[in-house]
Coordinates of C-alpha atoms in Angstrom, one line a residue:
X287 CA 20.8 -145.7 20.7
X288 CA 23.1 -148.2 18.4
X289 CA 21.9 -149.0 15.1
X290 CA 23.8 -152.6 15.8
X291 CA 20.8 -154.7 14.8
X292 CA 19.9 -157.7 17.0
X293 CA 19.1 -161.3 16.4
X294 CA 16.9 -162.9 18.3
X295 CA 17.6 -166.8 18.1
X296 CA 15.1 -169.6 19.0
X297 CA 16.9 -173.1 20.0
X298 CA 14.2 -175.8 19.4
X299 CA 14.0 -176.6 15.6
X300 CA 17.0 -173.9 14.8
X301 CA 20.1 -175.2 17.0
X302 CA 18.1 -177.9 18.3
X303 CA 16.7 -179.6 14.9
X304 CA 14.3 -182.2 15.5
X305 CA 15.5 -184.6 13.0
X306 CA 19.1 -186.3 14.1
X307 CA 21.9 -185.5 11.3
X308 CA 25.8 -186.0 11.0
X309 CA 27.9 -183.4 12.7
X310 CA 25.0 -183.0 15.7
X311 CA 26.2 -184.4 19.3
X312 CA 23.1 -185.2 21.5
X313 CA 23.5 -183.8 25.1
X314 CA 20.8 -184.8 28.0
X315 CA 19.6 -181.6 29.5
X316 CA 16.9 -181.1 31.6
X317 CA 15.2 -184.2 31.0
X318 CA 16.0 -184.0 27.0
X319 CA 18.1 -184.9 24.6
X320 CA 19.3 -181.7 22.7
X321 CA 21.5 -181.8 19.4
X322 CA 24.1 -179.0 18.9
X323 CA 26.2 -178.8 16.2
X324 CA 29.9 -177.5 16.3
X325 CA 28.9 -175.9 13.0
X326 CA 26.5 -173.5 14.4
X327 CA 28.8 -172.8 17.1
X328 CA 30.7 -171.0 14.1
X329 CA 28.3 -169.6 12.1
X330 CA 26.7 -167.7 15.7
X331 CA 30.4 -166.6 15.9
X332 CA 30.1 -164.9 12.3
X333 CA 27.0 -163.5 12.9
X334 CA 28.0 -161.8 16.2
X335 CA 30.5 -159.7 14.4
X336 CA 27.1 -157.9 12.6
X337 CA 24.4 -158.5 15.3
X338 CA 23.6 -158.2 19.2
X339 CA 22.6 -162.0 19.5
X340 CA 19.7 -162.7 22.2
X341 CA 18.1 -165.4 23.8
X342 CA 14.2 -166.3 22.4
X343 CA 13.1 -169.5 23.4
X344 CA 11.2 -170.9 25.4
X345 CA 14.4 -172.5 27.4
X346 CA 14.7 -168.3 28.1
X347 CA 17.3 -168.2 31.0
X348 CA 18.2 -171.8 30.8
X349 CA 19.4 -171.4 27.6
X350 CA 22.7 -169.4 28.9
X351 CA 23.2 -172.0 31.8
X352 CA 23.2 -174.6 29.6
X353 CA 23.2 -174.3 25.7
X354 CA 25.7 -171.3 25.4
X355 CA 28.8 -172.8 26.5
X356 CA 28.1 -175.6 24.7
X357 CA 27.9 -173.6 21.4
X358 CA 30.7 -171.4 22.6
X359 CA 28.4 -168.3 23.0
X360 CA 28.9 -165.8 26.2
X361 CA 25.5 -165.0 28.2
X362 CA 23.3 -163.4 26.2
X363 CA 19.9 -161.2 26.7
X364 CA 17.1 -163.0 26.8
X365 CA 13.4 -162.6 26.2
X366 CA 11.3 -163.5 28.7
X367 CA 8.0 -164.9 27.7
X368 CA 6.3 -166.9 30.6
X369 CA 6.1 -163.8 32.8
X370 CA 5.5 -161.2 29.7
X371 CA 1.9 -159.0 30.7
X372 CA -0.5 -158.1 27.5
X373 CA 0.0 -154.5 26.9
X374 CA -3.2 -152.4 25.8
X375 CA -1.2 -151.4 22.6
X376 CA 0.7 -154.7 21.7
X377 CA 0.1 -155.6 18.2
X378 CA -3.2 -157.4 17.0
X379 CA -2.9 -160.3 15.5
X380 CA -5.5 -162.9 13.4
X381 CA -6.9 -165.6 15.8
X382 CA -5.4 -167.5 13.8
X383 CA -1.9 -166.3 14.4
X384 CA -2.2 -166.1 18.6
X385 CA -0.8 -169.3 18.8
X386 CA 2.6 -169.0 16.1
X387 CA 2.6 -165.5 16.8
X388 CA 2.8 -166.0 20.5
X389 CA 6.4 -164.6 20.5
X390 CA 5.9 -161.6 18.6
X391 CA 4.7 -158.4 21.3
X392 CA 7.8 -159.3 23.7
X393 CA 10.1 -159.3 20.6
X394 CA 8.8 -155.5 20.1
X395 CA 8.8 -154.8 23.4
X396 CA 12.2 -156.0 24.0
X397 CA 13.4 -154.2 20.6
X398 CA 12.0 -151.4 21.3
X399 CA 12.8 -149.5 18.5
X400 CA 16.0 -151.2 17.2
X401 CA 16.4 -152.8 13.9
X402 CA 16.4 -156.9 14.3
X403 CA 16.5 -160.7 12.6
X404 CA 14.2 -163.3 14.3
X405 CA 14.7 -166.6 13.1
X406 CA 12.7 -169.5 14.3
X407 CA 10.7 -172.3 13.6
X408 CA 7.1 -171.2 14.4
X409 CA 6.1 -167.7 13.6
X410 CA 3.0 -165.8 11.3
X411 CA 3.5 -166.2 7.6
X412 CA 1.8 -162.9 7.4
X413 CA 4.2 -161.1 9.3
X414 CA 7.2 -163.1 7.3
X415 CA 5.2 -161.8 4.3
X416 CA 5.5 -158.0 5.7
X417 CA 8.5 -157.8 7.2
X418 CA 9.8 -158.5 3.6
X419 CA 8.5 -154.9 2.8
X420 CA 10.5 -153.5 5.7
X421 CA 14.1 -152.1 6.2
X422 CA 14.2 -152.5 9.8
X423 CA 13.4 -156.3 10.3
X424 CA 13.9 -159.5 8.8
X425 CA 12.0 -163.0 9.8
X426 CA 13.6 -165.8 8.6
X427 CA 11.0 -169.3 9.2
X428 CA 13.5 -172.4 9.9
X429 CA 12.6 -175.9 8.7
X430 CA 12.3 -177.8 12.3
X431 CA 13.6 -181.0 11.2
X432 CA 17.0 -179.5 9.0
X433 CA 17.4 -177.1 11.8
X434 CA 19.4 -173.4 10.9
X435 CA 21.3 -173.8 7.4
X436 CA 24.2 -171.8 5.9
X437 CA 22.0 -170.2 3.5
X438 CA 19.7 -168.4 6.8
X439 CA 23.2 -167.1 7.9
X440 CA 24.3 -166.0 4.4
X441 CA 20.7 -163.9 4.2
X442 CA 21.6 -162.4 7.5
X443 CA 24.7 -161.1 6.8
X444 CA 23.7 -160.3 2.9
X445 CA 21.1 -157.9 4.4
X446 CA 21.1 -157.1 7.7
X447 CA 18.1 -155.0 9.5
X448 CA 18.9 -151.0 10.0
X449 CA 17.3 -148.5 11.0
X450 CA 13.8 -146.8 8.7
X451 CA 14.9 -144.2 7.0
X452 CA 13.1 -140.4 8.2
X453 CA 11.5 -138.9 5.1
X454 CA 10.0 -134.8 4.8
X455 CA 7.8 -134.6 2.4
X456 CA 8.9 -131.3 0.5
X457 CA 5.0 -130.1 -0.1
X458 CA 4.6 -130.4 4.2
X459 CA 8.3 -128.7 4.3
X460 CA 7.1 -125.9 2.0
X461 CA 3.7 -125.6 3.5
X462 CA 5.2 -125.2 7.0
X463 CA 7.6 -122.7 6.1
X464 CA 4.7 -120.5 4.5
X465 CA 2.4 -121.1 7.6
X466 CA 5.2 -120.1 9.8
X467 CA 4.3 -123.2 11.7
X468 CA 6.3 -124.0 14.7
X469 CA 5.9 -127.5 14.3
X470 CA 8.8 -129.2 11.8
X471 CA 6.8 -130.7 9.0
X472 CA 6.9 -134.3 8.8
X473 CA 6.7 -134.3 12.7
X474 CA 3.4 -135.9 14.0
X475 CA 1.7 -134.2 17.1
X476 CA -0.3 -136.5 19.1
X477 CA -2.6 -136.0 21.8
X478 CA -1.2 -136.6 25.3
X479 CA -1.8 -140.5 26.1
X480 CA -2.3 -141.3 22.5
X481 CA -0.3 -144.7 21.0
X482 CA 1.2 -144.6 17.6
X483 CA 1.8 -147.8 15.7
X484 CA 4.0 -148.6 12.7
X485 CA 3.5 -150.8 10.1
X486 CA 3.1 -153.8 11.1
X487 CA 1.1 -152.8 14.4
X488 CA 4.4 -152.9 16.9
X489 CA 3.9 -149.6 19.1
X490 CA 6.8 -147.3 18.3
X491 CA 8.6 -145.9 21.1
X492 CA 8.4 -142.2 22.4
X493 CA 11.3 -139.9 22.8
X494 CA 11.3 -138.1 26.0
X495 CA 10.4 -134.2 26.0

């Protein structure tokens, strides 16, 4: 699996900011009027060089037939949300977050396992808050109206998402080696059928046997 880290990219309130500014070219698509700036064209081109960019919007797979080649992007991945299923052990979230945090299981899903950015416009400020405590993502909150600024992409590339580092604790290492244990210590065992969560609640992935 690469350790490349991805960047999942919303378009309404990031590329497409709601307030009109110099340097933005409206474009009527789909029945709206979208703003693109030539700017972000070039700043997505800089952050390709660190990150696997993909698609997650809302717009989903219209966003590669008509917002890419506008912004000079090739077709990228995209999240799909209006046919994502509920999984049994997607993350909970607050009632009060179902609605901003909407976004967040298909992320994890699609991720699955890989370090990654999300910037958007809508999204928890609880898990902006934890994610903050985490090597292996980064949420950056966009203003809608001012859109994505050069001081989200200078974050990104300052400190991009990789992978958790695998600690063994030395008093499980020494205690295994004195029990004989087959087991490697610092590996968990679960029961067949059993879900293990990380931090923030995102199931992690299993390894085949």
């Amino acid at each position: 699996m690469t350790d490349r880290p991805l960047l999942f990219l919303d378009i309404d309130g990031v590329l497409n900011p709601v307030l009109p500014a110099d340097g933005f070219t409206g474009y009527d698509i789909l029945d709206f009027t979208v703003l693109l700036s030539a700017t972000h064209a070039d700043w997505l081109g800089e952050l390709s060089d660190r990150y696997d960019l993909v698609w997650a919007t809302t717009w989903e797979h219209e966003a590669n037939r008509h917002i890419a080649p506008l912004l000079e992007l090739p077709t990228l991945p995209v999240v799909e949300f209006s046919s994502y299923q509920d999984q049994p052990d997607d993350p909970k979230l607050p009632v009060l977050d179902l609605l901003t945090g909407r976004k967040w299981a298909p992320i994890l899903r699609f991720a699955a396992g890989r370090p990654f950015a999300w910037v958007d416009d809508v999204m928890p400020d609880r898990l902006v808050r934890r994610s903050r405590w985490r090597r292996d993502q980064l949420l950056i909150p966009v203003e809608p109206g001012r859109g994505l600024r050069r001081h989200h992409v200078d974050r990104l590339l300052e400190r991009p998402p990789a992978r958790r580092r695998m600690s063994l604790p030395s008093r499980r290492a020494a205690a295994a080696r004195k029990a004989g244990s087959d087991t490697p210590a610092g590996l968990r065992v679960e029961a067949p059928g059993a879900t293990v969560r990380d931090a923030a609640g995102a199931p992690e992935p299993r390894r085949p046997a």
